Amino acid sequence: MLYLYNSLSREREEFTPRNPGKVGMYTCGPTVYHFAHIGNLRTYIMEDILDRYLRYSGYDVKRVMNITDVGHLTGDSDDGEDKMVEGAKREHKTVLEIAKFYTDAFFADCKKLNIRRPDVVEPATRCIGDYIKIIKKLIDSGYAYVSGGNVYFDTSKLDNYYVFNRQNEEDLVVGVREGVEADEAKKNKCDFALWFTKSKFEDQELKWNSPWGLGYPGWHIECSAISIKHLGEYLDIHCGGIDNVFPHHTNEIAQSEAYLGHPWCRYWFHVLHLNTQSGKMSKSKGEFLTLSLLEEKGFAPVVYRFFCLGSHYRKSLVFSWDALENARGSYDKLIARIAQLSDSGKEIDDAAFDEQKRRFTDALDSDLNTSLAITAVYDVLKADTNDETKLALLDDFDRVLCLDLTKNAAARREADELARQAESGDPEILEAIARRAEAKKNRDFAEADRIRDELALRGITLTDTPNGTRYTVSKT
Ligand code: AMP
Ligand code: ZN
């Protein structure tokens, strides 16, 4: 039984979706005005573990993610410039050009990190009609009002607006902050824009017709509308980084429940931040680390995933190069140990399999304790059972962890064998391999094939690997 911490109740709860066996899961997607930083990617890695573990546990999951390509202003209380417009200006491109570029870059990073692509990915600019429909109903039912040309949600209409904070607004960064000009058009300081028509920003690139004039949607409405469109009126679980709690998720709940007339989402899953030693990593500060930078410094993406899984998603995680270096050391050692396991076709030991698997599921059932799940991987290596069972367990766990355990162990074995052959292999075969490589380099493929065939006749098989060619001699 899976227990998850629910930010809404502030308690660990048994996870039971509304429809048995089926889970509707919504994830706030990236704002595509820049590359995702490794902090953003921490959130997506941990959400991926949740997504995969639900599937591993037998649920039929439908996961939906938006892509924020309009309406997310630099200030969370409807102040500042649209982040997309800012990004487009920075790069002298159109908003749609940078949206496409950074959306592709985001999914390329996800792929490298073994993050599964959600079943539905919906850019905010594609759902304008859905926002208009919701906003109209909110105005008709008195939850929203037009003022100063914009449409706002009236937070005073709710008894329970600060849902995540038990109505304690003091510890939230709310509405009007120091140095920020108050929006005169708002009736209450926490009211938020659903639709901008009279924008302060004349250069807003994308605008649409609406009953309230030419304009564009506020940021929060997109997630409510996209979730309801694809997952229906009842949502099982909603995910995001901890900074989304207020105002974004608070506002999503306000408008969704006002629109639907009933409770909307049952569980809220929030990932704490990745910080640097000097504070939160943030895109808007301009100084942040990307996955490409990690790769340039020689770290494989999977090492970053391993680094993230080493700590619990509800604890903030401090990034340092030393910590990443340590993670790489541990990962390499783990892979080297797995590389020593060999499959000689023995039968799986079911009792040992079940016992080890239980440790793994107990760890993840306990509010997704990934570091304990990694400990379960080490326990497998120490277990008193055959290598076949160990390999089967590692493949099973890796359906959730996605650390390429047996795949990288096989690559490691290849590389070790290649190094061994280079040092003490049969000189005559090594010389033939070198001649073949030279022939290939000169594009003399007929000669290369001839050398391969000649060796094959003597029972010597060549395997080309990314690091060079290895041979095996068949025992006759
Ligand atoms: P954004 O692209 O700014 O909309 O953010 C994408 C996701 O990353 C959101 O779920 C944020 O809550 C999350 N996020 C932002 N900064 C961090 C950070 N430093 N650590 C972890 N997650 C973050
Ligand atoms: Zn969202």
Coordinates of C-alpha atoms and ligand atoms in Angstrom, one line a residue:
M1 CA 0.0 0.0 0.0
L2 CA 1.5 3.3 -1.1
Y3 CA 1.6 6.1 1.5
L4 CA 2.3 9.6 0.2
Y5 CA 2.6 13.0 2.0
N6 CA -0.3 15.1 0.9
S7 CA 0.5 18.9 1.1
L8 CA -3.2 19.6 1.4
S9 CA -3.8 17.6 4.5
R10 CA -0.2 18.0 5.6
E11 CA -0.2 14.3 6.5
R12 CA 1.0 11.1 5.1
E13 CA -2.0 9.4 3.6
E14 CA -2.8 6.0 2.0
F15 CA -3.0 6.7 -1.8
T16 CA -6.4 5.6 -3.1
P17 CA -7.5 7.0 -6.4
R18 CA -11.1 7.8 -7.1
N19 CA -11.5 5.0 -9.7
P20 CA -9.9 1.8 -8.5
G21 CA -6.9 0.9 -10.6
K22 CA -6.8 4.2 -12.5
V23 CA -4.8 7.3 -11.7
G24 CA -5.2 10.8 -13.2
M25 CA -2.0 12.7 -12.7
Y26 CA -1.3 16.3 -13.5
T27 CA 2.1 17.9 -13.7
C28 CA 2.9 21.6 -14.0
G29 CA 5.2 21.8 -17.0
P30 CA 8.1 24.1 -17.7
T31 CA 7.9 27.8 -18.7
V32 CA 9.8 27.5 -22.0
Y33 CA 11.7 30.8 -22.1
H34 CA 15.0 29.3 -21.2
F35 CA 16.7 25.9 -20.6
A36 CA 15.5 23.9 -17.7
H37 CA 18.0 24.1 -14.8
I38 CA 19.0 21.1 -12.8
G39 CA 16.7 22.3 -10.0
N40 CA 13.6 22.1 -12.3
L41 CA 14.9 18.7 -13.5
R42 CA 15.1 17.5 -9.9
T43 CA 11.4 18.1 -9.6
Y44 CA 10.7 16.2 -12.9
I45 CA 13.0 13.3 -11.9
M46 CA 11.1 12.8 -8.6
E47 CA 7.7 13.1 -10.3
D48 CA 8.9 10.6 -12.8
I49 CA 9.6 8.2 -10.0
L50 CA 6.1 8.7 -8.7
D51 CA 4.7 8.2 -12.2
R52 CA 6.7 5.0 -12.8
Y53 CA 6.1 3.6 -9.3
L54 CA 2.3 4.0 -9.7
R55 CA 2.6 2.1 -13.0
Y56 CA 4.9 -0.5 -11.4
S57 CA 2.3 -1.0 -8.7
G58 CA -0.2 -1.8 -11.3
Y59 CA -2.1 1.4 -11.8
D60 CA -3.3 2.6 -15.2
V61 CA -1.9 6.1 -15.1
K62 CA -2.8 8.9 -17.4
R63 CA -0.4 11.8 -16.9
V64 CA -0.9 15.3 -18.3
M65 CA 1.6 18.1 -18.5
N66 CA 1.1 21.7 -19.7
I67 CA 3.8 23.7 -21.4
T68 CA 3.7 27.3 -20.2
D69 CA 4.2 29.4 -23.4
V70 CA 2.1 32.4 -22.4
G71 CA 1.0 34.4 -19.4
H72 CA 3.6 33.5 -16.7
L73 CA 4.8 36.9 -15.6
T74 CA 8.1 37.6 -14.0
G75 CA 6.2 38.5 -10.8
D76 CA 3.9 35.9 -9.3
S77 CA 1.3 38.6 -8.3
D78 CA 0.5 39.6 -11.9
D79 CA 3.4 42.1 -12.0
G80 CA 6.4 42.2 -14.3
E81 CA 6.7 41.2 -17.9
D82 CA 5.6 37.9 -19.5
K83 CA 8.6 35.6 -19.2
M84 CA 8.1 34.4 -22.8
V85 CA 8.2 38.0 -24.1
E86 CA 11.3 38.6 -22.1
G87 CA 13.0 35.5 -23.4
A88 CA 12.1 36.4 -27.0
K89 CA 13.6 39.9 -26.7
R90 CA 16.7 38.4 -25.2
E91 CA 17.2 36.2 -28.2
H92 CA 15.8 38.4 -30.9
K93 CA 13.3 35.7 -31.8
T94 CA 9.5 35.4 -31.8
V95 CA 7.7 33.9 -28.7
L96 CA 6.7 30.9 -30.7
E97 CA 10.2 30.3 -31.9
I98 CA 11.7 30.3 -28.4
A99 CA 8.8 28.2 -27.1
K100 CA 9.5 25.5 -29.7
F101 CA 13.3 25.6 -29.1
Y102 CA 13.1 25.3 -25.3
T103 CA 10.3 22.8 -25.4
D104 CA 12.4 20.5 -27.6
A105 CA 15.4 21.2 -25.3
F106 CA 13.4 20.3 -22.2
F107 CA 12.3 16.9 -23.7
A108 CA 15.8 16.2 -24.9
D109 CA 17.0 16.7 -21.3
C110 CA 14.2 14.5 -20.0
K111 CA 15.1 11.7 -22.4
K112 CA 18.7 11.8 -21.3
L113 CA 17.5 11.5 -17.7
N114 CA 15.2 8.6 -18.5
I115 CA 12.1 10.7 -17.6
R116 CA 9.1 9.3 -19.3
R117 CA 7.2 11.7 -21.5
P118 CA 3.7 12.3 -20.1
D119 CA 0.8 10.8 -22.0
V120 CA -0.5 14.3 -22.9
V121 CA 1.6 17.3 -23.3
E122 CA -0.4 20.5 -24.0
P123 CA 1.0 23.9 -24.7
A124 CA -1.0 26.6 -23.0
T125 CA -1.5 28.6 -26.2
R126 CA -3.5 25.7 -27.7
C127 CA -6.4 25.9 -25.2
I128 CA -7.6 29.5 -25.3
G129 CA -11.2 28.5 -25.9
D130 CA -11.1 26.3 -22.8
Y131 CA -10.0 29.2 -20.6
I132 CA -12.6 31.5 -22.0
K133 CA -15.3 29.0 -21.2
I134 CA -14.2 28.7 -17.6
I135 CA -13.7 32.4 -17.1
K136 CA -17.2 33.1 -18.5
K137 CA -18.8 30.8 -16.0
L138 CA -16.7 32.3 -13.1
I139 CA -18.0 35.7 -14.0
D140 CA -21.6 34.5 -14.4
S141 CA -21.5 32.9 -11.0
G142 CA -19.9 35.9 -9.3
Y143 CA -16.5 34.5 -8.6
A144 CA -14.8 36.7 -11.1
Y145 CA -15.1 40.4 -12.1
V146 CA -13.9 42.7 -14.9
S147 CA -11.9 45.7 -13.7
G148 CA -9.5 48.0 -15.3
G149 CA -9.9 46.0 -18.5
N150 CA -8.7 42.7 -17.0
V151 CA -10.7 39.8 -15.5
Y152 CA -9.8 38.9 -11.9
F153 CA -10.8 36.1 -9.6
D154 CA -12.4 37.4 -6.5
T155 CA -10.7 35.6 -3.6
S156 CA -13.0 37.2 -1.0
K157 CA -15.8 34.9 -2.4
L158 CA -14.1 31.9 -0.8
D159 CA -14.1 30.9 2.9
N160 CA -11.1 28.9 2.4
Y161 CA -8.6 30.5 0.0
Y162 CA -5.3 29.7 1.7
V163 CA -5.9 26.0 1.5
F164 CA -2.3 24.9 1.9
N165 CA -1.7 27.1 4.8
R166 CA -4.7 26.6 7.0
Q167 CA -5.7 30.3 6.3
N168 CA -2.5 31.6 7.7
E169 CA -1.5 34.1 5.1
E170 CA 1.4 35.6 7.1
D171 CA 4.0 33.1 6.0
L172 CA 3.1 33.4 2.4
V173 CA 4.7 35.8 0.0
V174 CA 1.4 37.4 -1.0
G175 CA 0.0 40.0 -3.3
V176 CA 1.6 43.3 -2.8
R177 CA 5.2 43.0 -1.7
E178 CA 7.6 45.8 -0.9
G179 CA 8.7 47.6 -4.0
V180 CA 5.9 46.3 -6.1
E181 CA 3.2 48.6 -7.3
A182 CA -0.3 47.6 -6.1
D183 CA -2.6 46.7 -9.0
E184 CA -5.4 49.3 -8.4
A185 CA -7.8 47.2 -10.4
K186 CA -7.9 44.4 -7.9
K187 CA -10.6 44.4 -5.2
N188 CA -8.5 42.3 -2.8
K189 CA -4.8 42.0 -2.7
C190 CA -4.8 38.3 -3.4
D191 CA -7.2 38.5 -6.4
F192 CA -5.4 37.2 -9.5
A193 CA -5.8 37.8 -13.2
L194 CA -7.6 35.2 -15.2
W195 CA -7.4 37.3 -18.4
F196 CA -5.4 40.3 -19.4
T197 CA -6.8 42.7 -21.9
K198 CA -5.6 46.1 -20.8
S199 CA -2.1 44.9 -20.4
K200 CA 0.7 47.1 -19.1
F201 CA 2.9 45.5 -21.7
E202 CA 2.2 46.8 -25.1
D203 CA 4.6 44.5 -26.7
Q204 CA 2.8 41.3 -25.6
E205 CA 3.2 39.3 -28.8
L206 CA 0.4 36.7 -28.6
K207 CA -3.2 38.0 -28.2
W208 CA -6.5 36.4 -28.7
N209 CA -10.1 37.7 -29.1
S210 CA -12.3 37.2 -26.0
P211 CA -15.6 38.5 -24.7
W212 CA -13.5 41.0 -22.7
G213 CA -11.5 42.2 -25.7
L214 CA -8.2 41.3 -27.3
G215 CA -5.9 39.8 -24.7
Y216 CA -4.2 36.8 -23.2
P217 CA -4.7 34.4 -20.3
G218 CA -3.2 34.6 -16.8
W219 CA -0.8 31.8 -15.8
H220 CA -2.9 29.8 -13.3
I221 CA -6.0 29.2 -15.5
E222 CA -4.0 27.1 -18.0
C223 CA -3.3 24.3 -15.5
S224 CA -7.0 24.1 -14.3
A225 CA -8.3 24.1 -17.8
I226 CA -5.8 21.6 -19.2
S227 CA -6.3 19.3 -16.3
I228 CA -10.1 19.4 -16.5
K229 CA -10.0 19.0 -20.3
H230 CA -7.9 15.8 -20.3
L231 CA -8.5 14.3 -16.8
G232 CA -12.1 15.3 -16.1
E233 CA -13.7 17.0 -13.1
Y234 CA -11.9 14.9 -10.5
L235 CA -8.1 14.8 -10.4
D236 CA -6.3 12.2 -8.3
I237 CA -2.9 13.8 -7.9
H238 CA -1.3 17.1 -8.9
C239 CA 2.5 17.6 -8.8
G240 CA 4.9 20.5 -8.9
G241 CA 7.9 22.1 -7.2
I242 CA 7.3 23.5 -3.7
D243 CA 7.4 27.1 -5.0
N244 CA 4.2 26.4 -6.9
V245 CA 2.1 26.0 -3.7
F246 CA 1.5 29.7 -3.5
P247 CA 0.2 31.4 -5.5
H248 CA 0.0 29.0 -8.4
H249 CA -1.6 25.9 -6.9
T250 CA -3.7 27.9 -4.4
N251 CA -5.2 29.8 -7.3
E252 CA -5.7 26.6 -9.3
I253 CA -7.8 25.2 -6.5
A254 CA -9.7 28.4 -6.0
Q255 CA -10.8 28.7 -9.7
S256 CA -11.2 25.0 -10.4
E257 CA -13.5 24.4 -7.4
A258 CA -15.4 27.6 -8.0
Y259 CA -16.0 26.5 -11.6
L260 CA -16.8 22.8 -10.9
G261 CA -18.8 23.4 -7.7
H262 CA -17.1 20.5 -5.9
P263 CA -13.7 19.5 -4.5
W264 CA -11.2 18.9 -7.4
C265 CA -7.9 17.3 -6.6
R266 CA -7.3 14.8 -3.8
Y267 CA -3.5 14.6 -3.4
W268 CA -0.9 17.3 -3.8
F269 CA 2.7 16.2 -4.3
H270 CA 5.4 18.8 -4.0
V271 CA 9.1 18.4 -4.5
L272 CA 11.5 20.5 -2.4
H273 CA 14.1 22.7 -4.1
L274 CA 17.5 22.0 -5.3
N275 CA 19.6 24.8 -3.8
T276 CA 23.2 25.9 -4.4
Q277 CA 25.3 26.9 -1.5
S278 CA 24.1 30.5 -2.0
G279 CA 20.4 29.7 -2.2
K280 CA 17.6 28.5 -4.5
M281 CA 18.6 27.8 -8.1
S282 CA 16.4 29.9 -10.3
K283 CA 15.9 30.6 -14.0
S284 CA 15.0 34.2 -13.5
K285 CA 18.2 34.9 -11.6
G286 CA 20.0 34.0 -14.9
E287 CA 22.7 32.0 -13.1
F288 CA 21.9 28.3 -13.2
L289 CA 23.3 24.9 -14.1
T290 CA 21.9 23.0 -17.0
L291 CA 22.2 19.3 -17.8
S292 CA 24.4 20.2 -20.8
L293 CA 26.9 21.9 -18.5
L294 CA 27.0 18.8 -16.3
E295 CA 27.7 16.7 -19.4
E296 CA 30.4 19.2 -20.6
K297 CA 32.1 18.6 -17.2
G298 CA 32.0 14.9 -17.9
F299 CA 29.0 13.8 -15.8
A300 CA 26.6 11.4 -17.5
P301 CA 22.9 12.4 -17.0
V302 CA 22.2 9.2 -15.2
V303 CA 24.7 10.2 -12.5
Y304 CA 22.5 13.3 -11.9
R305 CA 19.5 11.1 -11.6
F306 CA 21.3 8.8 -9.2
F307 CA 22.4 11.9 -7.2
C308 CA 18.7 13.1 -6.9
L309 CA 17.5 9.6 -5.9
G310 CA 19.9 9.6 -3.0
S311 CA 17.8 12.1 -1.0
H312 CA 14.1 12.3 -0.2
Y313 CA 11.9 14.5 -2.4
R314 CA 10.6 16.3 0.7
K315 CA 14.0 17.6 1.8
S316 CA 15.8 20.4 0.0
L317 CA 18.9 19.2 -1.7
V318 CA 22.1 21.2 -1.8
F319 CA 24.0 20.9 -5.1
S320 CA 27.8 21.0 -5.1
W321 CA 30.3 19.6 -7.6
D322 CA 31.9 17.6 -4.8
A323 CA 28.6 16.0 -4.0
L324 CA 28.0 15.2 -7.7
E325 CA 31.5 13.7 -7.9
N326 CA 30.8 11.5 -4.9
A327 CA 27.6 10.3 -6.6
R328 CA 29.5 9.5 -9.7
G329 CA 32.0 7.5 -7.6
S330 CA 29.3 5.5 -5.9
Y331 CA 27.4 4.9 -9.2
D332 CA 30.6 3.7 -10.9
K333 CA 31.3 1.3 -8.0
L334 CA 27.8 0.0 -8.1
I335 CA 27.9 -0.6 -11.8
A336 CA 31.3 -2.4 -11.4
R337 CA 29.8 -4.7 -8.9
I338 CA 26.8 -5.5 -11.1
A339 CA 29.2 -6.2 -14.0
Q340 CA 30.6 -9.0 -12.0
L341 CA 27.3 -10.9 -12.0
S342 CA 26.9 -13.5 -14.7
D343 CA 23.9 -15.2 -16.1
S344 CA 24.5 -18.8 -16.7
G345 CA 20.9 -19.8 -17.1
K346 CA 20.1 -20.9 -13.5
E347 CA 16.5 -20.7 -12.3
I348 CA 15.3 -17.7 -10.5
D349 CA 15.0 -18.3 -6.7
D350 CA 11.4 -17.1 -6.2
A351 CA 11.6 -16.8 -2.4
A352 CA 14.7 -14.7 -2.5
F353 CA 13.2 -12.6 -5.3
D354 CA 10.1 -11.9 -3.3
E355 CA 11.9 -11.1 -0.1
Q356 CA 14.2 -8.6 -1.8
K357 CA 11.4 -7.0 -3.8
R358 CA 9.5 -6.5 -0.6
R359 CA 12.3 -4.3 0.7
F360 CA 12.2 -2.2 -2.4
T361 CA 8.4 -1.8 -2.4
D362 CA 8.4 -1.1 1.3
A363 CA 10.9 1.7 0.7
L364 CA 8.8 3.3 -2.1
D365 CA 5.5 2.7 -0.4
S366 CA 6.8 4.8 2.5
D367 CA 6.3 8.2 0.8
L368 CA 8.6 7.3 -2.1
N369 CA 11.8 6.8 -0.1
T370 CA 14.2 6.6 -3.0
S371 CA 17.4 6.5 -0.9
L372 CA 16.1 3.4 0.9
A373 CA 15.1 2.0 -2.5
I374 CA 18.8 2.5 -3.5
T375 CA 19.8 0.7 -0.3
A376 CA 17.5 -2.2 -1.5
V377 CA 19.7 -2.3 -4.7
Y378 CA 22.8 -2.8 -2.6
D379 CA 21.0 -5.4 -0.5
V380 CA 20.3 -7.4 -3.6
L381 CA 24.1 -7.5 -4.3
K382 CA 24.7 -8.8 -0.8
A383 CA 21.8 -11.3 -0.8
D384 CA 22.4 -15.0 -0.4
T385 CA 21.1 -16.1 -3.8
N386 CA 22.2 -16.8 -7.4
D387 CA 23.3 -14.1 -9.9
E388 CA 20.3 -14.8 -12.1
T389 CA 17.9 -13.8 -9.3
K390 CA 20.0 -10.7 -8.6
L391 CA 20.0 -9.6 -12.2
A392 CA 16.3 -10.2 -12.5
L393 CA 15.7 -8.1 -9.3
L394 CA 17.9 -5.3 -10.6
D395 CA 16.0 -5.2 -13.9
D396 CA 12.7 -5.2 -12.0
F397 CA 13.8 -2.3 -9.7
D398 CA 15.1 -0.4 -12.6
R399 CA 11.6 -0.2 -14.1
V400 CA 11.2 2.5 -11.5
L401 CA 14.7 3.8 -10.8
C402 CA 15.7 3.9 -14.5
L403 CA 19.4 4.0 -13.6
D404 CA 20.4 1.8 -16.6
L405 CA 21.9 -0.6 -14.0
T406 CA 22.3 -3.8 -16.1
K407 CA 22.7 -2.0 -19.4
N408 CA 25.6 0.0 -18.1
A409 CA 27.0 -3.0 -16.3
A410 CA 27.1 -4.8 -19.7
A411 CA 28.8 -1.8 -21.3
R412 CA 31.3 -1.8 -18.5
R413 CA 32.0 -5.6 -19.0
E414 CA 32.6 -4.9 -22.7
A415 CA 34.9 -2.0 -21.9
D416 CA 36.9 -4.1 -19.4
E417 CA 37.2 -6.9 -21.9
L418 CA 38.3 -4.5 -24.6
A419 CA 41.0 -3.1 -22.2
R420 CA 42.1 -6.6 -21.3
Q421 CA 42.4 -7.7 -24.9
A422 CA 44.3 -4.5 -25.8
E423 CA 46.8 -5.4 -23.1
S424 CA 47.1 -9.1 -23.3
G425 CA 45.1 -10.3 -26.3
D426 CA 46.3 -12.5 -29.2
P427 CA 48.8 -10.3 -31.1
E428 CA 47.9 -11.8 -34.5
I429 CA 44.1 -11.1 -34.0
L430 CA 44.8 -7.6 -32.7
E431 CA 46.9 -6.9 -35.7
A432 CA 44.0 -8.1 -38.0
I433 CA 41.6 -5.9 -36.1
A434 CA 43.9 -2.9 -36.6
R435 CA 44.2 -3.7 -40.3
R436 CA 40.4 -3.9 -40.5
A437 CA 40.0 -0.5 -38.7
E438 CA 42.5 1.1 -41.1
A439 CA 40.6 -0.3 -44.2
K440 CA 37.4 1.1 -42.8
K441 CA 39.0 4.4 -42.3
N442 CA 40.1 4.4 -45.9
R443 CA 36.5 3.4 -46.9
D444 CA 37.8 0.1 -48.3
F445 CA 34.8 -1.8 -46.9
A446 CA 35.5 -4.8 -49.2
E447 CA 38.9 -5.3 -47.5
A448 CA 37.3 -4.8 -44.0
D449 CA 34.7 -7.4 -44.7
R450 CA 37.3 -9.8 -46.1
I451 CA 39.4 -9.5 -42.9
R452 CA 36.2 -10.1 -40.8
D453 CA 35.2 -13.2 -42.9
E454 CA 38.7 -14.6 -42.7
L455 CA 38.7 -14.4 -38.9
A456 CA 35.2 -15.9 -38.8
L457 CA 36.4 -18.9 -40.7
R458 CA 38.8 -19.5 -37.8
G459 CA 35.9 -19.2 -35.2
I460 CA 36.8 -15.6 -34.2
T461 CA 33.9 -13.2 -34.0
L462 CA 34.3 -9.4 -33.9
T463 CA 32.0 -7.1 -32.0
D464 CA 32.3 -3.3 -32.7
T465 CA 31.7 -1.3 -29.5
P466 CA 31.7 2.5 -29.1
N467 CA 35.2 2.1 -27.6
G468 CA 36.7 -0.2 -30.3
T469 CA 36.4 -3.8 -31.6
R470 CA 36.5 -6.8 -29.3
Y471 CA 36.8 -10.4 -30.3
T472 CA 35.6 -13.7 -29.0
V473 CA 37.0 -17.1 -29.9
S474 CA 34.5 -19.9 -30.2
K475 CA 35.4 -23.0 -28.3
T476 CA 35.4 -25.9 -30.7
Ligands
AMP1 P1 9.2 26.7 -14.3 O1 9.8 26.3 -15.6 O2 9.8 27.9 -13.7 O3 7.7 26.9 -14.5 O4 9.4 25.5 -13.3 C1 9.2 24.2 -13.6 C2 9.2 23.3 -12.4 O5 10.4 23.4 -11.6 C3 8.1 23.8 -11.4 O6 7.4 22.6 -10.9 C4 8.9 24.5 -10.3 O7 8.2 24.4 -9.1 C5 10.1 23.7 -10.3 N1 11.3 24.4 -9.7 C6 11.7 25.7 -9.9 N2 12.9 25.9 -9.2 C7 13.3 24.7 -8.6 C8 14.4 24.4 -7.8 N3 15.4 25.2 -7.5 N4 14.4 23.1 -7.4 C9 13.4 22.2 -7.7 N5 12.4 22.5 -8.5 C10 12.3 23.8 -8.9
ZN2 ZN 0.6 24.6 -13.1

